[in-house]
Each structure stands twice: as C-alpha cells, then as structure tokens.
PDB file of C-alpha atoms in Angstrom:
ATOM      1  CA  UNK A   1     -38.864 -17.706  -3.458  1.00 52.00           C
ATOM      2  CA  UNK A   2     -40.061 -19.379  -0.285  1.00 61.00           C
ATOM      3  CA  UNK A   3     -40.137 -17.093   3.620  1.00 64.00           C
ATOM      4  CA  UNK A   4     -37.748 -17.612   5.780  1.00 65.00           C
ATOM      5  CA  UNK A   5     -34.145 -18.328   6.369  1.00 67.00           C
ATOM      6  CA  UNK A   6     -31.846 -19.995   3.625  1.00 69.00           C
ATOM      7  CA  UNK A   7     -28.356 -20.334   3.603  1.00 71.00           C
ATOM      8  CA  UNK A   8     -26.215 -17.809   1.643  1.00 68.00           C
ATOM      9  CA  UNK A   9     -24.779 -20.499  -0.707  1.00 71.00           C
ATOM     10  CA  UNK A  10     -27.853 -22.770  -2.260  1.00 70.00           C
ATOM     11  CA  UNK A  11     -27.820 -25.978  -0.669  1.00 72.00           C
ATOM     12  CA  UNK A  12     -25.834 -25.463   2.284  1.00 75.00           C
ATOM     13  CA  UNK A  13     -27.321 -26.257   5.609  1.00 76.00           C
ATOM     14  CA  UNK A  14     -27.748 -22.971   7.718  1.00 75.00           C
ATOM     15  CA  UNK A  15     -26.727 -22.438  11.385  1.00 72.00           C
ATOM     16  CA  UNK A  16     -28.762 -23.638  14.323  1.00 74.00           C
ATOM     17  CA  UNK A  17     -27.665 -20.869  15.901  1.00 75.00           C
ATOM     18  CA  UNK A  18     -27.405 -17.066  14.422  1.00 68.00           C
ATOM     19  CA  UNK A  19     -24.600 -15.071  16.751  1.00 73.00           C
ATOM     20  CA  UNK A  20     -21.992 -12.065  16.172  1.00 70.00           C
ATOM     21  CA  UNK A  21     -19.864 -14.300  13.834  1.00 71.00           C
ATOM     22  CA  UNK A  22     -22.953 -15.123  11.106  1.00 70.00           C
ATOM     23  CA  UNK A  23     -23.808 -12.962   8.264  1.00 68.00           C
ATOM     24  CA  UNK A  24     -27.306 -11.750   7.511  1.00 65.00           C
ATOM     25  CA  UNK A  25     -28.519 -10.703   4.511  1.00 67.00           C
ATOM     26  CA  UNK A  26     -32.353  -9.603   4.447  1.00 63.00           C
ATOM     27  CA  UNK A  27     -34.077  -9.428   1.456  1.00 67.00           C
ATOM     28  CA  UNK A  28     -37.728  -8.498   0.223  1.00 65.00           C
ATOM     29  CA  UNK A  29     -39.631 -10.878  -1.497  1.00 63.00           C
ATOM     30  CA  UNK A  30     -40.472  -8.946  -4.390  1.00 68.00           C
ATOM     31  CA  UNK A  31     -42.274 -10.023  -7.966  1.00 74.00           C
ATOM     32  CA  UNK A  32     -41.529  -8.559 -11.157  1.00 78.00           C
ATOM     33  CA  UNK A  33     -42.636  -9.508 -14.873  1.00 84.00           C
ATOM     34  CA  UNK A  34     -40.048 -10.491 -16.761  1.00 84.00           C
ATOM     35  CA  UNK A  35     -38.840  -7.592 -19.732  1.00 84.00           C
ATOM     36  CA  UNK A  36     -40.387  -8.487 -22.788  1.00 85.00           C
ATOM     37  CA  UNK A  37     -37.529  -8.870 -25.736  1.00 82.00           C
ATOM     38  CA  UNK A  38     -36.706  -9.771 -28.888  1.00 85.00           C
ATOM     39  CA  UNK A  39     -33.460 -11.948 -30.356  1.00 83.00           C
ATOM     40  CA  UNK A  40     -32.428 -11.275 -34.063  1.00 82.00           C
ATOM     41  CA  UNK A  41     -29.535 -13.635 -35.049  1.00 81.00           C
ATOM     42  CA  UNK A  42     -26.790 -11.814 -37.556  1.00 79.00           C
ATOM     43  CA  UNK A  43     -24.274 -13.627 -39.185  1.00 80.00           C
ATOM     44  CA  UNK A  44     -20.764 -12.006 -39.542  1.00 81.00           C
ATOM     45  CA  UNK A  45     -19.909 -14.584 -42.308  1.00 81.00           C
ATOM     46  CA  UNK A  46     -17.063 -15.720 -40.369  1.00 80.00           C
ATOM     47  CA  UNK A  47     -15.879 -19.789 -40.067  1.00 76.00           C
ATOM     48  CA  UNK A  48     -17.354 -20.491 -36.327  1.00 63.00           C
ATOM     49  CA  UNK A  49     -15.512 -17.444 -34.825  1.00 74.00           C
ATOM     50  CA  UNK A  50     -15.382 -16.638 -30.688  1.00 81.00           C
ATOM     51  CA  UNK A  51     -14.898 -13.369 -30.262  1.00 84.00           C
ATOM     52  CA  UNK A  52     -12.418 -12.101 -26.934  1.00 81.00           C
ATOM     53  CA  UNK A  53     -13.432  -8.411 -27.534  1.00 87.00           C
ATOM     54  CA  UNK A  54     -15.832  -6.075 -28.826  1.00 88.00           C
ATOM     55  CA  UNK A  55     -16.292  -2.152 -29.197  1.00 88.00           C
ATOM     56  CA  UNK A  56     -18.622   0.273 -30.706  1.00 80.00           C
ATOM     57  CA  UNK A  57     -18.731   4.316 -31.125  1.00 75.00           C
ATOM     58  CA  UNK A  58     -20.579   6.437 -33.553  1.00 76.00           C
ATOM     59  CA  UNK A  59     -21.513   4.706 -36.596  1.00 81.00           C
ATOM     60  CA  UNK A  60     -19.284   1.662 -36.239  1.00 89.00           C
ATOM     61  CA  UNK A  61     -19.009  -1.500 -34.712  1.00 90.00           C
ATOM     62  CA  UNK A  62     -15.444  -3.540 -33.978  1.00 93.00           C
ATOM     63  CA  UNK A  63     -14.835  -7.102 -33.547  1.00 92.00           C
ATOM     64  CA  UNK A  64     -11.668  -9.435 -32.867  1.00 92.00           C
ATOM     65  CA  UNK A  65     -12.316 -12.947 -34.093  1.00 88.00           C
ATOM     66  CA  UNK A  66     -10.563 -16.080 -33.287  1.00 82.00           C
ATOM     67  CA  UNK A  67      -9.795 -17.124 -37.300  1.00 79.00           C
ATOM     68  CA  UNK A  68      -7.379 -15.547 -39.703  1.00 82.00           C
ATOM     69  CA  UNK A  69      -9.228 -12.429 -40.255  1.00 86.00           C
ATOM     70  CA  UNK A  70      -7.623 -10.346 -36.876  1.00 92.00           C
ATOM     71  CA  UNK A  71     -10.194  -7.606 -36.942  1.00 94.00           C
ATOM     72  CA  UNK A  72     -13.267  -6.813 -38.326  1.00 93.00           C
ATOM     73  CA  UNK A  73     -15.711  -4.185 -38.506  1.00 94.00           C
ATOM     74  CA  UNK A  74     -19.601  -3.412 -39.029  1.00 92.00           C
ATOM     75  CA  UNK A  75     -22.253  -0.580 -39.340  1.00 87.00           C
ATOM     76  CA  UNK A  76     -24.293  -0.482 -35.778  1.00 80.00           C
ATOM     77  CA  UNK A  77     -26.831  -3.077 -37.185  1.00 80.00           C
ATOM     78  CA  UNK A  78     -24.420  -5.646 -37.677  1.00 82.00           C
ATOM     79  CA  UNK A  79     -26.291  -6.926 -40.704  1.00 81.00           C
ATOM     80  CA  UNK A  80     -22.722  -6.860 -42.278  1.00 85.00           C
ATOM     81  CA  UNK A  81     -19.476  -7.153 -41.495  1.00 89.00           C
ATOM     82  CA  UNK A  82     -15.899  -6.429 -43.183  1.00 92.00           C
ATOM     83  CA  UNK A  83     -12.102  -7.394 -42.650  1.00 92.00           C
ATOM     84  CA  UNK A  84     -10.356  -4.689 -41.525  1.00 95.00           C
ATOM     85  CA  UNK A  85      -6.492  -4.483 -42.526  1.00 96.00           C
ATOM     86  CA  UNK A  86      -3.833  -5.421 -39.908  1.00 96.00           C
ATOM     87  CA  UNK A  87       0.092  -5.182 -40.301  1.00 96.00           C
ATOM     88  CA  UNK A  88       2.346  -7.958 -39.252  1.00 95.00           C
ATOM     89  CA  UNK A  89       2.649  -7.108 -35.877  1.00 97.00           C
ATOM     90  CA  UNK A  90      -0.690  -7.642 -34.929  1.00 96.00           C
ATOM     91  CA  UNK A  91      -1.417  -8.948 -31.282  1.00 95.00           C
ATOM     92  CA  UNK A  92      -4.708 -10.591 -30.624  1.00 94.00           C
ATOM     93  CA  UNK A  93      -6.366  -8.259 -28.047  1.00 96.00           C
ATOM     94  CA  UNK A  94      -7.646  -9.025 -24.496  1.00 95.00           C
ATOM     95  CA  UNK A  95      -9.438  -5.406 -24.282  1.00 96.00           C
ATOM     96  CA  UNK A  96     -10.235  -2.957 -26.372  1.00 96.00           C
ATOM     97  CA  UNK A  97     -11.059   0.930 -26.087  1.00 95.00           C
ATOM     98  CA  UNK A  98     -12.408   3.449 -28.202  1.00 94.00           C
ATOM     99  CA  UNK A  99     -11.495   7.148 -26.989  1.00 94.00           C
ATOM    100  CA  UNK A 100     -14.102   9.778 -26.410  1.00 93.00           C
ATOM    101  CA  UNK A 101     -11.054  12.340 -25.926  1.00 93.00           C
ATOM    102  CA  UNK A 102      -8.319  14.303 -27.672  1.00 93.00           C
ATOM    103  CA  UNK A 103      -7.980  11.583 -31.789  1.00 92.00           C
ATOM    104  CA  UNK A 104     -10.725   9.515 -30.281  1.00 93.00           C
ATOM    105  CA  UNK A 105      -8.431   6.340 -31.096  1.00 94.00           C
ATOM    106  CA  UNK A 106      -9.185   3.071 -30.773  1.00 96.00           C
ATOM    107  CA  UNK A 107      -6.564   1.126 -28.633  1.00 97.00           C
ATOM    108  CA  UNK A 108      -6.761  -2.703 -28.255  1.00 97.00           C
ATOM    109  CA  UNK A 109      -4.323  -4.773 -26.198  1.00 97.00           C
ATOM    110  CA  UNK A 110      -3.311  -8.454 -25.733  1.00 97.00           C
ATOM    111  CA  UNK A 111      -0.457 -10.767 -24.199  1.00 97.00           C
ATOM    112  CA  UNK A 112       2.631  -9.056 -26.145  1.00 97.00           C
ATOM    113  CA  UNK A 113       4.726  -5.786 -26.425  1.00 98.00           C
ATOM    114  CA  UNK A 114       2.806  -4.046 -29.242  1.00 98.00           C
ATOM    115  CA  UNK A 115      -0.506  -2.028 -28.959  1.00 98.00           C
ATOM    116  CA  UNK A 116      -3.032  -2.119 -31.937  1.00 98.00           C
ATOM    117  CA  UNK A 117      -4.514   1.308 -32.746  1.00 98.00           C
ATOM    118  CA  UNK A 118      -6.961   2.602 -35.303  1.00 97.00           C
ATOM    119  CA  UNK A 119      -8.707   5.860 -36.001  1.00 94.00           C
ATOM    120  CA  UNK A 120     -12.031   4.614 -37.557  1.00 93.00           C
ATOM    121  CA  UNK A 121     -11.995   0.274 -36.838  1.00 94.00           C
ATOM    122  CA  UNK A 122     -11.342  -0.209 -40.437  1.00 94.00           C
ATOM    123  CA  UNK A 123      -7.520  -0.515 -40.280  1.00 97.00           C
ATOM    124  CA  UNK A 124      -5.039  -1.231 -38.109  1.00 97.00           C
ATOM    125  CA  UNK A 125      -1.564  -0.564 -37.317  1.00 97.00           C
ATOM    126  CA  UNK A 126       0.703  -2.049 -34.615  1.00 97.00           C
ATOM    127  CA  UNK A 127       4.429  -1.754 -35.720  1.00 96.00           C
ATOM    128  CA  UNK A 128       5.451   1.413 -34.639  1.00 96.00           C
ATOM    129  CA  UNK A 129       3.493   1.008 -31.092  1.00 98.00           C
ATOM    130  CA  UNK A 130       5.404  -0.523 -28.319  1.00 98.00           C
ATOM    131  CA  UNK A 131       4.362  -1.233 -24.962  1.00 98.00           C
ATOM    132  CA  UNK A 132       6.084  -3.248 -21.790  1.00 98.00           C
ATOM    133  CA  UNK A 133       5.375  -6.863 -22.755  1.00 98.00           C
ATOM    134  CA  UNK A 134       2.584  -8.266 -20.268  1.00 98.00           C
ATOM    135  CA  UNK A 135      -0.782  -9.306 -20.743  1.00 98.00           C
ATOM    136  CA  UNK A 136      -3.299  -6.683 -20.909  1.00 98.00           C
ATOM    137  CA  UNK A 137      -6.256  -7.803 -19.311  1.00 97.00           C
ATOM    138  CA  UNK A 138      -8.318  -4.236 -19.166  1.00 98.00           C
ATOM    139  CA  UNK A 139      -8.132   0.115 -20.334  1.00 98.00           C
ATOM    140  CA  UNK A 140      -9.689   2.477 -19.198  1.00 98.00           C
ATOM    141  CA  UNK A 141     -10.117   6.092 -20.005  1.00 97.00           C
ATOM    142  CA  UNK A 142      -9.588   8.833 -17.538  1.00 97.00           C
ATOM    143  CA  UNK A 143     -10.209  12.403 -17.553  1.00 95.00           C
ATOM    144  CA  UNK A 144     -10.582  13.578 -20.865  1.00 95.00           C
ATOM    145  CA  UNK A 145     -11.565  16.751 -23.731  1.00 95.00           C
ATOM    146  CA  UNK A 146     -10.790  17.363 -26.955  1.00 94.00           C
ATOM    147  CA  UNK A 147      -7.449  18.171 -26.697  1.00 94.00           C
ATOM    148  CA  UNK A 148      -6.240  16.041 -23.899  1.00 95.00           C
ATOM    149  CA  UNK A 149      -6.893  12.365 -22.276  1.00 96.00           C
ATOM    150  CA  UNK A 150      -5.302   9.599 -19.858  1.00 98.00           C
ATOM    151  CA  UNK A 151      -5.972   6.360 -20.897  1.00 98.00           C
ATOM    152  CA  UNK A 152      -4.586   3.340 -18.454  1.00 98.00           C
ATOM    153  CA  UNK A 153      -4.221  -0.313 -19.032  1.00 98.00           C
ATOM    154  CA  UNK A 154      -3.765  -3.623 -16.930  1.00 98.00           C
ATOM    155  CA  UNK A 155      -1.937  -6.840 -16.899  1.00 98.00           C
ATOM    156  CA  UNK A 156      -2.942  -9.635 -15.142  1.00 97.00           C
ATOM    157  CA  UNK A 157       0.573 -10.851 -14.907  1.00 97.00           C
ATOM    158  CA  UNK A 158       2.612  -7.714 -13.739  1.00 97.00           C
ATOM    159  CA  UNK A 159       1.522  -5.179 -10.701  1.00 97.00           C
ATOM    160  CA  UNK A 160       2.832  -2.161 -12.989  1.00 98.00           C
ATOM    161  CA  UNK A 161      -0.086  -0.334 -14.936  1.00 98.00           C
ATOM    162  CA  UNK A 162       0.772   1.729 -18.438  1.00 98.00           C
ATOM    163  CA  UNK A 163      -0.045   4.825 -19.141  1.00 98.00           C
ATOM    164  CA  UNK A 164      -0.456   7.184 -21.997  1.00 98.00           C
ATOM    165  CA  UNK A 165      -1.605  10.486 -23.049  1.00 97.00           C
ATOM    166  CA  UNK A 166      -0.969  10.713 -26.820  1.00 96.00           C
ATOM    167  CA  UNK A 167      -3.583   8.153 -28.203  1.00 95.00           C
ATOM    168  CA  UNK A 168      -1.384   4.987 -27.461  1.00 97.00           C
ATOM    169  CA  UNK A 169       1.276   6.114 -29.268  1.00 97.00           C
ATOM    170  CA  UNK A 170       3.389   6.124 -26.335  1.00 97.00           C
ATOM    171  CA  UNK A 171       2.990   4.582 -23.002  1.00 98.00           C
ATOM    172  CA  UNK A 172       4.860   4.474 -19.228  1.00 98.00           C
ATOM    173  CA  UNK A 173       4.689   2.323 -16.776  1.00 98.00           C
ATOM    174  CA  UNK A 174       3.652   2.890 -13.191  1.00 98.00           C
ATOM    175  CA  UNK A 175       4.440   0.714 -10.476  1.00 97.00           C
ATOM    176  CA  UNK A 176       1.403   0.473  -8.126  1.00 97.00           C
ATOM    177  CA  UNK A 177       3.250  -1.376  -5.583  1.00 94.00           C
ATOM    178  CA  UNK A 178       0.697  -3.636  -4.949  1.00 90.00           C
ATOM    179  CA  UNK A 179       0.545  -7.562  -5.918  1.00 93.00           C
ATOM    180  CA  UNK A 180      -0.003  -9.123  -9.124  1.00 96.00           C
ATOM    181  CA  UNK A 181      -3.550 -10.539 -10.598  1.00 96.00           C
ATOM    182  CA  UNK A 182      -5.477  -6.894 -11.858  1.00 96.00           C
ATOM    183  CA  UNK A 183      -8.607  -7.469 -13.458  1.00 97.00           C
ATOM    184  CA  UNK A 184     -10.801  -4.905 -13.960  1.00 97.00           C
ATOM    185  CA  UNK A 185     -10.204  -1.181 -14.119  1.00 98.00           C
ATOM    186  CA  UNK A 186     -12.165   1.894 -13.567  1.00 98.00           C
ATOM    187  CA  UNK A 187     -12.546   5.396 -13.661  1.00 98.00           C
ATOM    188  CA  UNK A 188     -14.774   8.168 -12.159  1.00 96.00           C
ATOM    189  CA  UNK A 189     -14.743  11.670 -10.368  1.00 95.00           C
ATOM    190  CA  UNK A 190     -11.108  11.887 -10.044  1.00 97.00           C
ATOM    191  CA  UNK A 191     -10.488   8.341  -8.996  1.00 97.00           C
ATOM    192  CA  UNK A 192      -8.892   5.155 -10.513  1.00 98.00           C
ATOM    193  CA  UNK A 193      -9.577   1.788  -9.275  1.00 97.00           C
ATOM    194  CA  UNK A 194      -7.983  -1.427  -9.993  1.00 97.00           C
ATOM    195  CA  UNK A 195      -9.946  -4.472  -8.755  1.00 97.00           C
ATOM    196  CA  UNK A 196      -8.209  -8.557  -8.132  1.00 96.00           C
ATOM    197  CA  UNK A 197     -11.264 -11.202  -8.552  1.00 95.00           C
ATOM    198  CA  UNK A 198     -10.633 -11.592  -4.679  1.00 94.00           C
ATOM    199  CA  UNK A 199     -11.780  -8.296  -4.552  1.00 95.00           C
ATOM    200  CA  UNK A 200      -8.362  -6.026  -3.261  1.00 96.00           C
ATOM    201  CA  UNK A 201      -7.561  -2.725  -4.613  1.00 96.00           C
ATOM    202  CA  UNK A 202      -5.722  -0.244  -5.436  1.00 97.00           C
ATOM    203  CA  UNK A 203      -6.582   3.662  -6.054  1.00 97.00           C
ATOM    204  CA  UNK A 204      -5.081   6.741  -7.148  1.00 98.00           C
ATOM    205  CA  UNK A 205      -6.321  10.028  -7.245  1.00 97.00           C
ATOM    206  CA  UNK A 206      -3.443  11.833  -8.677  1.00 97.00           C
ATOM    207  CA  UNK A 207      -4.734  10.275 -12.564  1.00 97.00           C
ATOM    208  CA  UNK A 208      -2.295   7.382 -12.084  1.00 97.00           C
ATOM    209  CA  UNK A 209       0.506   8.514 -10.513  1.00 97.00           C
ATOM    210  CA  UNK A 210       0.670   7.077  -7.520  1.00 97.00           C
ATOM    211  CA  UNK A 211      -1.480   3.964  -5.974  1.00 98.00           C
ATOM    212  CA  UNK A 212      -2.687   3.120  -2.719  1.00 97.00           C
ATOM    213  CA  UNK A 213      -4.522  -0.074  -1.651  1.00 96.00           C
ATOM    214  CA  UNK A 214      -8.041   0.542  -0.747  1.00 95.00           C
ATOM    215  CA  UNK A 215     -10.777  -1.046   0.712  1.00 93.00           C
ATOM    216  CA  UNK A 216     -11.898  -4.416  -0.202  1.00 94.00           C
ATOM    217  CA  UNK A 217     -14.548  -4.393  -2.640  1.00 93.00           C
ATOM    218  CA  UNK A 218     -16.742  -7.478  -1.504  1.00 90.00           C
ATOM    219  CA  UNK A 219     -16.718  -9.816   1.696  1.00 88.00           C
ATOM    220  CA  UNK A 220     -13.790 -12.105   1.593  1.00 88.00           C
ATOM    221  CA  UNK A 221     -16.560 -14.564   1.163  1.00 88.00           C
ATOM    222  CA  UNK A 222     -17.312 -13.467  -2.477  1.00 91.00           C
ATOM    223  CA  UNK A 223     -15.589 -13.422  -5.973  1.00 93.00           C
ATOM    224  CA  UNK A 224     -15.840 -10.303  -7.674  1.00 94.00           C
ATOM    225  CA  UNK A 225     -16.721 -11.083 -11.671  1.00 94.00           C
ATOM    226  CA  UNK A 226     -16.839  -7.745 -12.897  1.00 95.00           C
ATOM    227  CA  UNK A 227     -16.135  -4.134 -12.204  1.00 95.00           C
ATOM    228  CA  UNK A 228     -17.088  -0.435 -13.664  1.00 95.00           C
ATOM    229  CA  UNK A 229     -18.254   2.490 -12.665  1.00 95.00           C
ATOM    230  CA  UNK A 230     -21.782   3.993 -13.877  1.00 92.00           C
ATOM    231  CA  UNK A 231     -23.996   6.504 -12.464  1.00 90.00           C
ATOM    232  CA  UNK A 232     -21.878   8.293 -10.404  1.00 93.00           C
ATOM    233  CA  UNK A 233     -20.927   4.796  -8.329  1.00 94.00           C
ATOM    234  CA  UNK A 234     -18.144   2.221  -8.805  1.00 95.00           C
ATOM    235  CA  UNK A 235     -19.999  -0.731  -9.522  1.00 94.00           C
ATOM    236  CA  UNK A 236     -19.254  -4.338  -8.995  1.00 94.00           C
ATOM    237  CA  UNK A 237     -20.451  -7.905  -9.657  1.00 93.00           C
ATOM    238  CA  UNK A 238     -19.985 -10.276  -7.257  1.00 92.00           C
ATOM    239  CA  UNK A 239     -20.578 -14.165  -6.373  1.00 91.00           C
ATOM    240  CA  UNK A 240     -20.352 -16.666  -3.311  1.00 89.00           C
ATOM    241  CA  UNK A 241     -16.583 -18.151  -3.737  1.00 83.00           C
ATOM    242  CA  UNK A 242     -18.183 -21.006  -1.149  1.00 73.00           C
ATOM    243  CA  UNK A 243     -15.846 -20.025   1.714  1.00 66.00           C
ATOM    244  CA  UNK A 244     -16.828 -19.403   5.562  1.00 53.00           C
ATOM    245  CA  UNK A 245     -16.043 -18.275   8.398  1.00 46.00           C
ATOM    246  CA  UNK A 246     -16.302 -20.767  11.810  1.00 42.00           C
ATOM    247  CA  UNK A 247     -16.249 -19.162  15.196  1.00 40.00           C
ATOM    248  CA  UNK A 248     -13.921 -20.515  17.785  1.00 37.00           C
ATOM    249  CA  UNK A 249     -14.795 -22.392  20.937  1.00 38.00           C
TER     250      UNK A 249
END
C-alpha cells in the first residue's frame, strides 16, 4: 500500500540492481470501498459434512457430502435440503456438470470407472454408465443446442481426456499426447483448453479431437489455481510458486 518498489514475493529482498533478466510489474495505487454484504448461515441437516462438489441450474441446487447420504439436493435458497437416491455403484464425485444442451443431464465424476448421471439432482443412477477408470478431476461442456452437445472430462492421473455426446451415457477416450497432471478444463469460441497447475497446455480446435500443446498460461514463476473461461476470455488464477530466475556472470 506503500510507493515504490517491493519484491514480487512479500518479504523477499529486491534486487540492487534492475537489468534485462528482472521482472517488472507496475501497478496503480488505487482505493476502493470494500462491497457491502450480507452472510446468512443454512443448515443442510447433515452430521459435519465437507462437501467436494456443488452444482445448480433452474430451480435446483446439488450437493455431494462426505457422510452416508452420497447426494443431496435443495431448492435455490438452500433453506432445505433432501437425500437424493443413489444405486450401488455410486462413485463419490470430483466434478460435477449440469448440461445446458441436448437432456440437459447432470454428469458427476470421481476416482473410478462409473459416471453418476441424473436428469433433475433428485436421483441418481451409475450402473449402467461406464467410463475408463481414472480420476476425474474436471468437465466441461462444449458446443451445444437442443439436440446436440460435447461434453469432455479430465483425469489428473492419465493424459487421455473422455468424451461424449449422448448425455454421459457413453464416453471415448482421446489421447492428447501430452503429459499427465490436467487440472482444469475449458471451453469457448471453438476452443478447448486443458491447463497443469504449472501452467502447460494443451488445445484443440477440432471439439476434442485432436490436441496440441499451447502456450504457457502464466510465468514459470507462478502456480496457476484455477482456470475458466468468461466473457469472451480464458481466464486464469494464478500465484507466486516462490521460484526465480538468477542471471549468469
């Protein structure tokens, strides 16, 4: 909050001398009031549940607690909250997506080889729904309209992404030929990205088909810690890692 020079990384000393090798970053000193807000506490009448993932569309609300309950499900207040019914092959999701194309399913995916879908939150079937065992980290919707979509998901643990086109039902793999360690993946105006917390990528503007690496994301210097796209930009979060670079002699 002070002028003048501070190093990138709080606490660490800066150079005594700025050359070709140091990176600036200039920023305005600028003063805004914080958002005024309010917090309203709702309890989902759950036994001190964490919850991995969440999802929301229309009129209802989705959650996937850590207790014995697998799913459960809400009006958009939250001011209640139900069990929703789960079959025996139920895999504790990672992600979770609700479709805005074609049955507007939702799909939710965790470390196994089934996929959990549902058409309104309220039940769930996994059984007949097989996918290659991995675990799925991130999905993403593509291109989509009423009668058609491509929805694509991400392992952390495998460099192959799945794909479908019929609501889940059904998925293929894709080998993107890059390395293992996906984390985030998104879509927008005919591109897919796939982002590593190092920041690599891959891309693929043939909806899936085939990947390329791209561009780095962030400065090898930086962590990325999250990654979408919005407002006609891919988006993404990233922190200091606390490497640097030193010049030679």
């Amino acid at each position: 909050g002070k002028r003048g020079w501070d190093h990138i990384v709080p606490g660490w000393t800066i150079a005594t001398v700025l050359d070709g090798t140091t990176t600036y970053r200039i920023e305005p000193r600028v003063k805004v009031a914080s958002p005024g807000y309010s917090v309203t506490e709702l309890n989902t009448g759950l036994t001190a549940p964490t919850f991995k993932c969440t999802s929301g569309h229309g009129s209802t609300l989705v959650a996937f607690p850590s207790t014995s309950e697998n799913a459960v499900y809400s009006n958009l207040t939250g001011s209640s909250w139900s069990t929703a019914t789960t079959d025996g092959s139920w895999i504790t999701p990672n992600c979770v997506l609700k479709c805005k194309g074609k049955l507007k399913y939702y799909i939710s995916l965790g470390n196994g080889a089934k996929v959990n879908l549902s058409t309104a939150g309220t039940a769930w079937a996994s059984a007949p729904y097989t996918i290659t065992s991995a675990n799925y980290i991130d999905i993403c919707e593509g291109p989509h309209n009423s009668t058609s979509h491509t929805v694509i998901a991400i392992a952390d643990d495998s460099a192959t992404v799945q794909k479908t086109t019929t609501d889940g039902t059904t998925w293929t793999g894709i080998a993107t030929g890059g390395a293992v360690g996906f984390k985030w993946i998104a879509y927008g105006n005919g591109k897919w990205m796939i982002v590593r917390a190092n920041g690599t990528c891959m891309q693929s503007v043939d909806n899936g088909a085939t990947w390329v690496a791209g561009n780095n994301v962030c400065p090898s210097t930086y962590d990325v810690t999250g990654f979408t796209w919005g407002n006609n930009k891919f988006v993404a979060a990233c922190m200091p890692n606390g490497t640097f670079s030193v010049g030679g002699d």
